[in-house]
Tab-separated table of C-alpha atoms and ligand atoms in Angstrom:
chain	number	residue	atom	x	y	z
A	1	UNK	CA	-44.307	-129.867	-43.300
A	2	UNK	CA	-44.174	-130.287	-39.519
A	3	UNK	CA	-40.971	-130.512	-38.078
A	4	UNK	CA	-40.594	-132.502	-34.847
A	5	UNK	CA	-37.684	-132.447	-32.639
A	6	UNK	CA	-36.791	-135.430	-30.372
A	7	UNK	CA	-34.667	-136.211	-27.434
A	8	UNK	CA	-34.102	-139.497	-26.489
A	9	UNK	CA	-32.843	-140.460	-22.734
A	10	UNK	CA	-30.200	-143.324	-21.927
A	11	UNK	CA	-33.164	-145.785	-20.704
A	12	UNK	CA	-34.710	-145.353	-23.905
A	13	UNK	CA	-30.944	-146.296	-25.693
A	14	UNK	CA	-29.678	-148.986	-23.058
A	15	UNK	CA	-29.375	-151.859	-25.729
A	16	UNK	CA	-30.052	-153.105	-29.113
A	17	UNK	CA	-33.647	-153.854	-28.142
A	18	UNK	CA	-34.263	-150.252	-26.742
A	19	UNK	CA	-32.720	-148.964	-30.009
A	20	UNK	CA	-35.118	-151.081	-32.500
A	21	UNK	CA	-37.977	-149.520	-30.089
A	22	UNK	CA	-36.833	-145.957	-30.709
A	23	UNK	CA	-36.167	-146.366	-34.404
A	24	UNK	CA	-39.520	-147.246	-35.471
A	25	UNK	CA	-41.233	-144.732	-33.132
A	26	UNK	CA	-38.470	-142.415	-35.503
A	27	UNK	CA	-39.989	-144.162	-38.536
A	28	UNK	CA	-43.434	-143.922	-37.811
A	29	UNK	CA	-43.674	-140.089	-38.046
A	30	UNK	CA	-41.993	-138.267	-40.501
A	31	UNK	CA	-42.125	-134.965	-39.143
A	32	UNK	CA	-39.352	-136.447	-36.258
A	33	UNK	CA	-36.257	-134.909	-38.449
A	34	UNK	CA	-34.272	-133.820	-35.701
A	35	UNK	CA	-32.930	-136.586	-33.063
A	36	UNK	CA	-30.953	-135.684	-29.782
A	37	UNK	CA	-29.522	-138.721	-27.789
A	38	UNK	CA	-28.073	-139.205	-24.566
A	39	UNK	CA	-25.536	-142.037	-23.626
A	40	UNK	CA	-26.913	-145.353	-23.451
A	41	UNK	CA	-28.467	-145.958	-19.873
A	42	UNK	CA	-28.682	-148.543	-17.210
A	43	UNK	CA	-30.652	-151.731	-18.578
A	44	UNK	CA	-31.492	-152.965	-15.262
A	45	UNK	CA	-31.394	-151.994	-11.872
A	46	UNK	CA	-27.910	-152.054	-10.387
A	47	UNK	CA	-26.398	-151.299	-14.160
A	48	UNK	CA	-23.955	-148.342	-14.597
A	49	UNK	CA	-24.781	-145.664	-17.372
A	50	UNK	CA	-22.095	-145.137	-19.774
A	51	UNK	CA	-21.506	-141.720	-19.073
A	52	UNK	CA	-20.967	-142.724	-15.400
A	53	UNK	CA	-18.398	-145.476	-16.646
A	54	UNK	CA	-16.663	-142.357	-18.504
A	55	UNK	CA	-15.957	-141.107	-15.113
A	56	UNK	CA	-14.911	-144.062	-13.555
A	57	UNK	CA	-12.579	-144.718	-17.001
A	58	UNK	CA	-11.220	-140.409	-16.070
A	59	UNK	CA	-10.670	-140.570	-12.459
A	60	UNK	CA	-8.275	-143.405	-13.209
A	61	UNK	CA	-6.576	-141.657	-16.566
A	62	UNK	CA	-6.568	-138.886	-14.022
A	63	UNK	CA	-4.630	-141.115	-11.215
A	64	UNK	CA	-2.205	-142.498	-13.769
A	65	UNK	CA	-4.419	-145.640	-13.027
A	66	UNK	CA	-5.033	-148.197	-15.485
A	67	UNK	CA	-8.822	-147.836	-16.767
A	68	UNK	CA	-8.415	-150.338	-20.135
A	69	UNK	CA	-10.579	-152.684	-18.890
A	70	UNK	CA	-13.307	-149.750	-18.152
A	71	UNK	CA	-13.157	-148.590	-22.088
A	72	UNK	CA	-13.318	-152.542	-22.778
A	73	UNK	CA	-16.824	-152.833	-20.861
A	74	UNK	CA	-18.152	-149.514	-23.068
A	75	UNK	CA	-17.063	-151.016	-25.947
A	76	UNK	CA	-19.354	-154.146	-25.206
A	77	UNK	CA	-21.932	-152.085	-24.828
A	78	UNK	CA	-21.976	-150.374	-27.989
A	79	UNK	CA	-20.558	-153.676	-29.869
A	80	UNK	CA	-24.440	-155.516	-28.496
A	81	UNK	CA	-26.278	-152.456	-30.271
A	82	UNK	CA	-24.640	-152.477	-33.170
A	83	UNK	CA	-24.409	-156.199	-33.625
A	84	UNK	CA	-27.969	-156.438	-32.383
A	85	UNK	CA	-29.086	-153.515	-35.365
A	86	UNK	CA	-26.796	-154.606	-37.776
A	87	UNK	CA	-25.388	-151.282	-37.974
A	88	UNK	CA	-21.526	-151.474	-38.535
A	89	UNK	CA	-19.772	-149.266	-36.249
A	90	UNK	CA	-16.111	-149.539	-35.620
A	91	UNK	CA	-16.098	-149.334	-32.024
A	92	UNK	CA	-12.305	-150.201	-31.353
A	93	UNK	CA	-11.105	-147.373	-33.348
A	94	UNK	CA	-13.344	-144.798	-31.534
A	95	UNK	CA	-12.398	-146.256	-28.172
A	96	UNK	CA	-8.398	-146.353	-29.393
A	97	UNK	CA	-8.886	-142.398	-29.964
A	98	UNK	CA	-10.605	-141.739	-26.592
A	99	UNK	CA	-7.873	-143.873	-24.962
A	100	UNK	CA	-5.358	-141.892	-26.466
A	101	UNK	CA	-7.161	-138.276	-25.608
A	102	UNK	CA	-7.373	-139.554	-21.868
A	103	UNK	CA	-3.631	-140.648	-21.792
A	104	UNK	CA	-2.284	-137.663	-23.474
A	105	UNK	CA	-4.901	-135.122	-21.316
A	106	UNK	CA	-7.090	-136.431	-18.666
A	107	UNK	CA	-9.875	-134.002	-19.375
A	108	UNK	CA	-13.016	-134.620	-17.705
A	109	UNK	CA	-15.373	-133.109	-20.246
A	110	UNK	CA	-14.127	-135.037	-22.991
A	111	UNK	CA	-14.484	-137.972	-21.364
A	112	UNK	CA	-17.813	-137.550	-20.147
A	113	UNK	CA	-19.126	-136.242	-23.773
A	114	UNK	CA	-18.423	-139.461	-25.597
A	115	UNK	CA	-21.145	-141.458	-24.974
A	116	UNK	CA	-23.341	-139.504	-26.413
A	117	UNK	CA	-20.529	-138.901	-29.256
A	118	UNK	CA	-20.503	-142.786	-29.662
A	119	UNK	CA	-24.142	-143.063	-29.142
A	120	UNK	CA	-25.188	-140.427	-31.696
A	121	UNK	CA	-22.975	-141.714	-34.570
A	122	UNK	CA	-24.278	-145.351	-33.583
A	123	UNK	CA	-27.912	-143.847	-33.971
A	124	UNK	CA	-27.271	-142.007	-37.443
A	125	UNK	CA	-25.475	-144.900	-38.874
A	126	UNK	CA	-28.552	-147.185	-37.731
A	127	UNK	CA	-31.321	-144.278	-39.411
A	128	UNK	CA	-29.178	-143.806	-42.394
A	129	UNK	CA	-29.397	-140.108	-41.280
A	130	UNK	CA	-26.323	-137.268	-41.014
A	131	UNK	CA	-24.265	-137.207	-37.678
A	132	UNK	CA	-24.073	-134.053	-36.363
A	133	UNK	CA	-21.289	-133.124	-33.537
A	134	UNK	CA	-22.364	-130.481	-31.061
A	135	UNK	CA	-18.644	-129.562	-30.772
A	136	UNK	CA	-18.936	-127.445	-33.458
A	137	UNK	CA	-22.604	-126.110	-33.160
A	138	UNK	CA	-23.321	-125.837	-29.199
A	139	UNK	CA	-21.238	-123.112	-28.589
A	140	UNK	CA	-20.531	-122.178	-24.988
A	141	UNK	CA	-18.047	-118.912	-23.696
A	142	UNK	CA	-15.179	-118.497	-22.580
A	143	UNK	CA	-16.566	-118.608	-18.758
A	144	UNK	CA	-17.951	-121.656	-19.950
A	145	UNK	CA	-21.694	-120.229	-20.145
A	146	UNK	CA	-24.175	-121.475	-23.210
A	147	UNK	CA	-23.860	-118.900	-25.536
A	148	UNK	CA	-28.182	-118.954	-26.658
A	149	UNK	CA	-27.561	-116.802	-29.651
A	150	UNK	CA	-24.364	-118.035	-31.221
A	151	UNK	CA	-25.538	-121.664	-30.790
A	152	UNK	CA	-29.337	-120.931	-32.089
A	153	UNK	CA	-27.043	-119.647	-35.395
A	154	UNK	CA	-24.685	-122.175	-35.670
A	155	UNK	CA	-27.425	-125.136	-35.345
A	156	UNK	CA	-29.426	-123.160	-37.841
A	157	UNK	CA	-26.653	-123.313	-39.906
A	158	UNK	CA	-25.714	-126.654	-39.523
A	159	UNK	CA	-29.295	-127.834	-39.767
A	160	UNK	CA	-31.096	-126.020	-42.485
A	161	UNK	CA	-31.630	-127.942	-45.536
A	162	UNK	CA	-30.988	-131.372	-43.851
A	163	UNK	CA	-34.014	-133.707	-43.920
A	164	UNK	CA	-32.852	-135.106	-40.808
A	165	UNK	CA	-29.988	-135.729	-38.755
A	166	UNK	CA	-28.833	-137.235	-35.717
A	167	UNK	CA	-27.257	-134.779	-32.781
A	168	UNK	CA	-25.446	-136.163	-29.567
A	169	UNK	CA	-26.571	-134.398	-26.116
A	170	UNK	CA	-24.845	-133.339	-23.564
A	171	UNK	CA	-22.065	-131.407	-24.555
A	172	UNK	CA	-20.882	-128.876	-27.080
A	173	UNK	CA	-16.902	-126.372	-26.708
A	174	UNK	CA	-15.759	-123.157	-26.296
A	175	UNK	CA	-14.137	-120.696	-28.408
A	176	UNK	CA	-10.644	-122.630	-27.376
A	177	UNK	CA	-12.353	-125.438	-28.703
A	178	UNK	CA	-12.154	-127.673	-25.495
A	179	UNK	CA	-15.523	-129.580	-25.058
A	180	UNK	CA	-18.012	-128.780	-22.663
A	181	UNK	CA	-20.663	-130.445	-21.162
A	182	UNK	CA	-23.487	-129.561	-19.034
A	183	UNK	CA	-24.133	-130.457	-15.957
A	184	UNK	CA	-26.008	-134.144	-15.593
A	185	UNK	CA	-28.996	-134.819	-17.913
A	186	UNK	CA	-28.184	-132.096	-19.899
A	187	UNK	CA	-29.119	-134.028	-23.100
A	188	UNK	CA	-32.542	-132.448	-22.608
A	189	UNK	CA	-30.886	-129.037	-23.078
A	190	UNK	CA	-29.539	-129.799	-26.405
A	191	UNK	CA	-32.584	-131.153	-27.890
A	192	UNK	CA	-34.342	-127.956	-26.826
A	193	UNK	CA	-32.008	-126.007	-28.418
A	194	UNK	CA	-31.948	-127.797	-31.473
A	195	UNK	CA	-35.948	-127.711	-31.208
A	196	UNK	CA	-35.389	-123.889	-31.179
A	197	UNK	CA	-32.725	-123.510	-33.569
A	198	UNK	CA	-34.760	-125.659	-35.988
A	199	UNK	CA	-38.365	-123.861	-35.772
A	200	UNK	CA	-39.559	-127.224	-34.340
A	201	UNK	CA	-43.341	-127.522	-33.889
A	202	UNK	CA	-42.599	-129.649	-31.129
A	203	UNK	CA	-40.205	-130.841	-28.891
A	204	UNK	CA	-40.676	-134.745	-27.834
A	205	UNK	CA	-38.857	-135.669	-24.914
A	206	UNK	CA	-38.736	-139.778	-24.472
A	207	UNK	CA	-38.177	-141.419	-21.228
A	208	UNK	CA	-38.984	-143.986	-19.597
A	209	UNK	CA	-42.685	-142.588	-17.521
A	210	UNK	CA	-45.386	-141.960	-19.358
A	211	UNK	CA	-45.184	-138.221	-18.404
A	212	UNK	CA	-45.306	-135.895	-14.849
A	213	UNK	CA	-47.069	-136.661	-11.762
A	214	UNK	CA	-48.283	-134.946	-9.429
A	215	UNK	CA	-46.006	-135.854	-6.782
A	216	UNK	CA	-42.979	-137.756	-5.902
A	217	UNK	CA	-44.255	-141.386	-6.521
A	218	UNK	CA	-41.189	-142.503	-3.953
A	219	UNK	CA	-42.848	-140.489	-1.376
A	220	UNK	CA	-46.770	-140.664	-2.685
A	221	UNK	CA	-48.572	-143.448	-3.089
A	222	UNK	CA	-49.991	-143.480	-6.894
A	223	UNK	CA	-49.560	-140.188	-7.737
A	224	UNK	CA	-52.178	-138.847	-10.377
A	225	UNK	CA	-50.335	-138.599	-14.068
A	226	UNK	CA	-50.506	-135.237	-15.564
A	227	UNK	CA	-51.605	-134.557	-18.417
A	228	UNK	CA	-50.531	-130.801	-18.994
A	229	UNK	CA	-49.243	-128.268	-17.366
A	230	UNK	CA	-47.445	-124.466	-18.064
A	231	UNK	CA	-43.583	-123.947	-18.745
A	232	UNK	CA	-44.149	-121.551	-15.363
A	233	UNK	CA	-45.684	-124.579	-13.779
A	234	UNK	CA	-42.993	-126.737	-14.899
A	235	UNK	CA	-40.433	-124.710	-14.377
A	236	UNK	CA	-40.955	-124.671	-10.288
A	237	UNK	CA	-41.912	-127.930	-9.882
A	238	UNK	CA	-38.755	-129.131	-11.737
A	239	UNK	CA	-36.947	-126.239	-9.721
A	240	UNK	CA	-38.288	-127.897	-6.609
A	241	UNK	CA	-37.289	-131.345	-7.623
A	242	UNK	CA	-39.350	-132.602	-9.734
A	243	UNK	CA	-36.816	-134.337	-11.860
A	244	UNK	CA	-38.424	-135.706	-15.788
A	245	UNK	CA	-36.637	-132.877	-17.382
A	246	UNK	CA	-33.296	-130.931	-17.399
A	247	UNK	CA	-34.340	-127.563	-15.318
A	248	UNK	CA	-32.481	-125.682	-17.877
A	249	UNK	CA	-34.552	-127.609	-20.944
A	250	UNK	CA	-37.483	-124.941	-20.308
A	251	UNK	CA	-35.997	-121.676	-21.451
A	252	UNK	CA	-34.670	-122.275	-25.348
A	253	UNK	CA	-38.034	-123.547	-25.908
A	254	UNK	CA	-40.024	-121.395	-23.850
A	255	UNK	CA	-38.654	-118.382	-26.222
A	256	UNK	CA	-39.874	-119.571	-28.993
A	257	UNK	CA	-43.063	-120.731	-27.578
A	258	UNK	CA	-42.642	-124.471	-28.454
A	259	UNK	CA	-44.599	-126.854	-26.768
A	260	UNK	CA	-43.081	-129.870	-24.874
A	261	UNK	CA	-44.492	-133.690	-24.663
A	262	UNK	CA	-42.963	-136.050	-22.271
A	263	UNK	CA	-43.318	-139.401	-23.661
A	264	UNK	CA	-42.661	-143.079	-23.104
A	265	UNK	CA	-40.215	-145.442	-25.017
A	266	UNK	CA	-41.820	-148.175	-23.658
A	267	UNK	CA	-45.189	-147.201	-24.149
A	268	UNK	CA	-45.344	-144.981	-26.931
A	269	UNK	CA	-48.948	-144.911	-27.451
A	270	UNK	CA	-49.540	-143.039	-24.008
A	271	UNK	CA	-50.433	-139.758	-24.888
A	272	UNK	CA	-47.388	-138.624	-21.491
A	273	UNK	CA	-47.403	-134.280	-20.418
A	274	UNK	CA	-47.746	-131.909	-22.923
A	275	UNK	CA	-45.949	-128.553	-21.211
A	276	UNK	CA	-47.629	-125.082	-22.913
A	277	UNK	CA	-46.410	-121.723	-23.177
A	278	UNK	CA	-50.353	-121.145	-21.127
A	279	UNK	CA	-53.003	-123.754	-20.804
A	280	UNK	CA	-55.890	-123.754	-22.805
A	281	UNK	CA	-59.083	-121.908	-21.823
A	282	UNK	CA	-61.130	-125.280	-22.492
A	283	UNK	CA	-58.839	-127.522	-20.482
A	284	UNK	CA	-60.252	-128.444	-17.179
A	285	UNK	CA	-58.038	-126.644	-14.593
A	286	UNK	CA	-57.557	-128.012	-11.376
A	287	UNK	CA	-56.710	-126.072	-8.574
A	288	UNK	CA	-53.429	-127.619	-8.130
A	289	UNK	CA	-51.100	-129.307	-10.555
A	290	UNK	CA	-48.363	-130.705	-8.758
A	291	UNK	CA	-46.132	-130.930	-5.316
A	292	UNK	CA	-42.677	-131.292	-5.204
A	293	UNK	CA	-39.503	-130.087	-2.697
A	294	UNK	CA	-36.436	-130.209	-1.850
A	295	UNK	CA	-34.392	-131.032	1.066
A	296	UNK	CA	-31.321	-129.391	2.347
A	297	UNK	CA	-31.566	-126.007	2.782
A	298	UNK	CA	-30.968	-123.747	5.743
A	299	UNK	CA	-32.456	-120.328	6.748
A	300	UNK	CA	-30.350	-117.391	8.168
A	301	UNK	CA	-32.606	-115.316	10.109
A	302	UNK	CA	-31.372	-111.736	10.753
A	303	UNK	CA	-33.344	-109.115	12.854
A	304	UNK	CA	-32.796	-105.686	13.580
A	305	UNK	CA	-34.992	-103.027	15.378
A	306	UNK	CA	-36.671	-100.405	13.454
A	307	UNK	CA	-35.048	-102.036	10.308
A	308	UNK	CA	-37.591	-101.847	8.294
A	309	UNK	CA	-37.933	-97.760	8.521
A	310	UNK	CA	-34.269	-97.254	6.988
A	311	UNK	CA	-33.607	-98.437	3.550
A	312	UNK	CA	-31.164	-100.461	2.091
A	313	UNK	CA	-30.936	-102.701	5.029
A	314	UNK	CA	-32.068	-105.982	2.413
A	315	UNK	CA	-29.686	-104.733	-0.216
A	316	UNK	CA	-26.434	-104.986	2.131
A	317	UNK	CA	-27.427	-108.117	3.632
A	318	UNK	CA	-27.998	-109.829	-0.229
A	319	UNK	CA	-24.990	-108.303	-1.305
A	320	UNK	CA	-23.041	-110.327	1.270
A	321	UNK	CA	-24.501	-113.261	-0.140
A	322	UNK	CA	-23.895	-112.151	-3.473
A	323	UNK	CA	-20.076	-111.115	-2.610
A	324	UNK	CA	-19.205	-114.746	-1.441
A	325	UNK	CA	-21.404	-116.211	-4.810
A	326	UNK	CA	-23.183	-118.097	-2.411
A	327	UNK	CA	-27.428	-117.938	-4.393
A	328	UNK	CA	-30.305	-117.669	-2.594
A	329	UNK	CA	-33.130	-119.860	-2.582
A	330	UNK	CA	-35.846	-117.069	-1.119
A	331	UNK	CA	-35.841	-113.932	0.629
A	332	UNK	CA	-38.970	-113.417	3.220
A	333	UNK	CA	-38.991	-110.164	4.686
A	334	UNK	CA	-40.795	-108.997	7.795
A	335	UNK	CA	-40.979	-106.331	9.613
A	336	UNK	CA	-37.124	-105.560	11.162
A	337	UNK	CA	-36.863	-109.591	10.267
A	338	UNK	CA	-35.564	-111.269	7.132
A	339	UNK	CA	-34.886	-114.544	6.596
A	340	UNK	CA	-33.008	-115.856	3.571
A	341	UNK	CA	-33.085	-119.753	2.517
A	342	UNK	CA	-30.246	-121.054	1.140
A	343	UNK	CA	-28.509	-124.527	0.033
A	344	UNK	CA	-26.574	-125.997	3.199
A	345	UNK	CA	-24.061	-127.409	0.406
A	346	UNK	CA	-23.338	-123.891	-0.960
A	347	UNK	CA	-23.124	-122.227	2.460
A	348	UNK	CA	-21.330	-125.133	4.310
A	349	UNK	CA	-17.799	-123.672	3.819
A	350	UNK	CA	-18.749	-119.732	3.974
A	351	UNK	CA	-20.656	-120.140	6.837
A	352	UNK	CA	-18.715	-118.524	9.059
A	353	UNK	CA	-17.339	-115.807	6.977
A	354	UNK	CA	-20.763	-115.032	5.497
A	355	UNK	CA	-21.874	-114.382	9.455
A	356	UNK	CA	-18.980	-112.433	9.956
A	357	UNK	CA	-19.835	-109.673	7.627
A	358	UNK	CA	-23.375	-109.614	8.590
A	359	UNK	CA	-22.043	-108.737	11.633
A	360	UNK	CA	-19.403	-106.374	11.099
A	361	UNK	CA	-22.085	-104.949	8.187
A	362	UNK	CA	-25.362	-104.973	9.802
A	363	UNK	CA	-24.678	-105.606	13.367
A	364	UNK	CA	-28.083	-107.764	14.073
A	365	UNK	CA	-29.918	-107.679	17.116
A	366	UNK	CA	-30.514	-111.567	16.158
A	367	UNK	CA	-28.964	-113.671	14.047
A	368	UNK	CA	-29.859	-117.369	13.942
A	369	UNK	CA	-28.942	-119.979	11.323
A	370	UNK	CA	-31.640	-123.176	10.849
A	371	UNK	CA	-30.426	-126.466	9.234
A	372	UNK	CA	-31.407	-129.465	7.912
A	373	UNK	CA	-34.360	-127.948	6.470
A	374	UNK	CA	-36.630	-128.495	3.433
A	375	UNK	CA	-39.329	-126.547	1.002
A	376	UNK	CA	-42.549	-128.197	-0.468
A	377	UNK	CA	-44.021	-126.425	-2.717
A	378	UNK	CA	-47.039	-126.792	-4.274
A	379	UNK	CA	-48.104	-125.207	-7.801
A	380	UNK	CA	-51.700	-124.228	-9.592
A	381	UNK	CA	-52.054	-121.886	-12.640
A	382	UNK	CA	-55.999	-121.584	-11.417
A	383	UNK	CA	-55.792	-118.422	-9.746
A	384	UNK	CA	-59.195	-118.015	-8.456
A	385	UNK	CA	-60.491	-119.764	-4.672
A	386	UNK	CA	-56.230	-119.928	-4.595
A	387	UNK	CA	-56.615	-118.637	-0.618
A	388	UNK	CA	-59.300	-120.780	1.047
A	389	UNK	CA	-57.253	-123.590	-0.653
A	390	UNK	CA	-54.106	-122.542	1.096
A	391	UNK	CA	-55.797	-122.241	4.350
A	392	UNK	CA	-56.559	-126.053	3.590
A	393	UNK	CA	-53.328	-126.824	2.719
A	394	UNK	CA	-51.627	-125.062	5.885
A	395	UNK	CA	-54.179	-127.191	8.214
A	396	UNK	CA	-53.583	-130.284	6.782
A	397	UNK	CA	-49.886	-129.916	7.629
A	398	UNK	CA	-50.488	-128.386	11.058
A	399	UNK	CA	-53.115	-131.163	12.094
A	400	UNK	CA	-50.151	-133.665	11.282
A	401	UNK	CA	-48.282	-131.779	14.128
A	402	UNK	CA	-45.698	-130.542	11.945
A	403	UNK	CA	-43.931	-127.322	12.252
A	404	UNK	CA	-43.779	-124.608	9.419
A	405	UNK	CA	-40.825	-123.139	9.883
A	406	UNK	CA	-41.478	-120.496	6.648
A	407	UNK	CA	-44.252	-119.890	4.581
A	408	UNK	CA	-43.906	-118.221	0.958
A	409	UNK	CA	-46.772	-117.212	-1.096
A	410	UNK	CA	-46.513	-115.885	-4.580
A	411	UNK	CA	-48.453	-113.758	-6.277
A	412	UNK	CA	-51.634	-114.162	-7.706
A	413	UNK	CA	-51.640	-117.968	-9.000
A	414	UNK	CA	-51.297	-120.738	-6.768
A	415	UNK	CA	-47.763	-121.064	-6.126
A	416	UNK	CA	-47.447	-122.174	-2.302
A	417	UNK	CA	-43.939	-122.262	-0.887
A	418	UNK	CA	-43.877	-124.051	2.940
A	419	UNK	CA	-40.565	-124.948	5.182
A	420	UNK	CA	-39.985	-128.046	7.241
A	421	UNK	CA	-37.574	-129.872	9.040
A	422	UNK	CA	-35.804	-132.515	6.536
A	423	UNK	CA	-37.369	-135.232	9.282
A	424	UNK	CA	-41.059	-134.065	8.760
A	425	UNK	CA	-40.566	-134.090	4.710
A	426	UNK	CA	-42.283	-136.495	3.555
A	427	UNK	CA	-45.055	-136.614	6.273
A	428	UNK	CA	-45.854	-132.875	5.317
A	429	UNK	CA	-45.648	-133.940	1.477
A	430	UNK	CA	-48.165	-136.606	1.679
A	431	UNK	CA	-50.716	-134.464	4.004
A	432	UNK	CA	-50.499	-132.219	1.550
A	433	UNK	CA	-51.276	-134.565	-1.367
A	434	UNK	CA	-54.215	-136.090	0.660
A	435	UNK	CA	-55.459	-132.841	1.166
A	436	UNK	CA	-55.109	-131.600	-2.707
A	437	UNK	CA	-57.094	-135.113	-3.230
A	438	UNK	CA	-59.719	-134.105	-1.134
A	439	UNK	CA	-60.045	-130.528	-2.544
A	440	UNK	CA	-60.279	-131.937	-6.085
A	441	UNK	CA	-62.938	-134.706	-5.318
B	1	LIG	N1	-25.442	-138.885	-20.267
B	1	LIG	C1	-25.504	-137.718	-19.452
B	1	LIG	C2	-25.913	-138.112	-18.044
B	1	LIG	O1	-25.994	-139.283	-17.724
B	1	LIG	C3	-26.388	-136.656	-20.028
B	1	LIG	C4	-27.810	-137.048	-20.300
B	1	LIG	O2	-28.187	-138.215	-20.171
B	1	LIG	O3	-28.591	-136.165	-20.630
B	1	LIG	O4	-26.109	-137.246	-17.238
């Protein structure tokens, strides 16, 4: 039998009307055995998600504030889906207990894990199907990292020989047994690593878009839907900001070779993305998939004469990076030149130490720092004609009148990394998309 795993998003669980529209896309395919869910989303514009009215409901436990009538508004929430699904669900006891943990500890993890604690047990209840808490089965260390292979086991575990069951997202503990979550929309994490742990022939990830596009639709007008794409594709347009799935959602699934569709709650019959290990041979490649960026990012440039003759000149100057755990975004290397991109929020407070010891270090004939910068990149497994099209796509930005600050090719496929200043953004990103139109027409 197939086995399906499927993550649901907080848009798709926002009410009782969102929930009847997720159990009978449950119900009408039997292979979906394994269901991950978030905490119940906004249901209209302006609406607060749950798991951001956890950390209102903390940062007062934490303040010695009063945040009662903060637990009082979740509980209405969950209170409309159950009443609304006829499930019963005793609410008020749940919320006494979480009251309680947040008096006697204001821990910040906790907090933010129960809605999808609350959610998940709502869900089973309303599918008749086993709750199962990721405090026991997503295991993370004690530095607080996922631990893959000790969580793949204990899911396994947990999981085997259950027709189906019902996991919350989000979060999972440590060997102390304190929870842990991961960082924001990290439900898509756990359902990959349930879809993993269970053999999964698929992973089904519902939202609320029926699938990728091409482009930032808040920056492009009507960007074209896609309908697949590579884990290697996704994985640096998602790096880059595109932003349907958790960026750390690729790799569980990636292992194992599992494919991933990204589908629609709303409008389940869209077929959404399908994301493959590699894309199929008969699939009609287009030269480019997607665009995406990201702004805030600034380059230090370092230059040094006859550099580039010596070695180990690179290794000193990452190592300074590495030394203050400050990551790096890229490293473009010329010759006696090298300029590494970083994130402005990272480097903001080791700024000036971090150009300290490239000076004491390296002792630079230049050494510049560039802000308020940003990276567009834009991605294509088809390899072949991949240099007349980045000629194009160069030109289009330059006749614009923009200025590329950096340029970053990779290897062999299409993979196209350009700088800009954060004000020329999103004129270079929709040059760029008119010119990809072009190309494809
Ligand atoms: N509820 C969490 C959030 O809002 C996690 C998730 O939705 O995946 O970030």
């Amino acid at each position: 039998m197939r086995t399906v795993t499927a993550k649901f998003g907080g848009s798709s669980l926002a009410d009782a009307a969102q929930f009847k529209k997720v159990r009978e896309i449950i119900l009408s395919d039997p292979a979906r055995r394994f269901i991950v869910v978030s905490a119940p989303g906004k249901r209209f514009d302006g609406d607060i998600k749950v798991t951001d009215l956890l950390i209102e409901a903390w940062e007062k436990a934490r303040a010695g504030q009063d945040f009662d009538e903060i637990l009082t508004h979740i509980g209405e929430r969950f209170d409309e889906i159950a009443r609304g699904t006829g499930t019963p669900f005793d609410v008020q006891s749940e919320l006494t207990l979480i009251r309680q943990g947040l008096l006697a500890m204001p821990y910040r993890d906790y907090a933010l894990s129960r809605g999808e604690y609350l959610c998940a047990r709502l869900m089973a209840g309303y599918l008749g199907r086993e709750f199962v808490d990721p405090a026991f089965v997503v295991c993370f260390d004690r530095e607080g990292l996922l631990d893959e292979d000790a969580t793949r086991e204990a899911l396994r575990k947990r999981l085997e020989g259950l027709d189906g069951a019902v996991i919350a997202g989000f979060y999972g503990s440590r060997p102390d047994g304190a929870v842990q979550t991961f960082s924001r929309g990290g439900s898509d994490v756990t359902g990959a690593l349930v879809a993993d742990a269970t053999a999964s022939d698929l992973y089904e990830n519902w939202t609320d878009v029926s699938g990728m596009l091409a482009a930032d639709p808040r920056v492009v007008e009507n960007p074209a839907a896609l309908d697949m794409l590579s884990y290697r594709e996704l994985r640096i347009l998602s790096y880059m900001g595109a932003s349907v799935l958790h960026t750390d959602a690729v790799k569980p699934v990636r292992n194992s070779g599992i494919p991933i569709n990204i589908k629609n709650t709303n409008r389940p019959l869209d077929a959404g993305t399908m994301i493959l290990p590699h894309l199929p041979k008969e699939h009609v490649r287009r030269a480019v998939t997607g665009v995406a960026g990201r702004k805030g990012l600034s380059v230090v440039q370092v230059e040094k004469h006859m550099v580039s003759d010596g070695a180990g000149f690179t290794a000193v100057l990452l190592d300074i990076f590495k030394n203050h755990r400050v990551p790096f975004e890229q490293c473009l290397t010329g010759i006696d030149t090298i300029s590494i991109v970083i994130r402005s929020d990272l480097m903001r407070y080791k700024r000036a130490q971090i150009l300290a010891d490239i000076r004491d270090q390296l002792d630079p004939d230049v050494l510049n720092v560039h802000e308020n910068l940003s990276m567009i990149t834009v991605v294509g497994e088809n390899g072949s004609g991949a240099d007349d099209l980045t000629v194009k796509l160069l030109l289009a930005v330059a006749n614009e009148g923009i200025s590329i600050s950096t340029i970053n090719q990779g290897a062999g496929r299409l993979n196209l990394i350009i700088g800009v200043n954060e004000a020329d953004y999103e004129r270079a990103m929709r040059a760029l998309y008119r010119a990809i139109a072009q190309i494809e027409a």
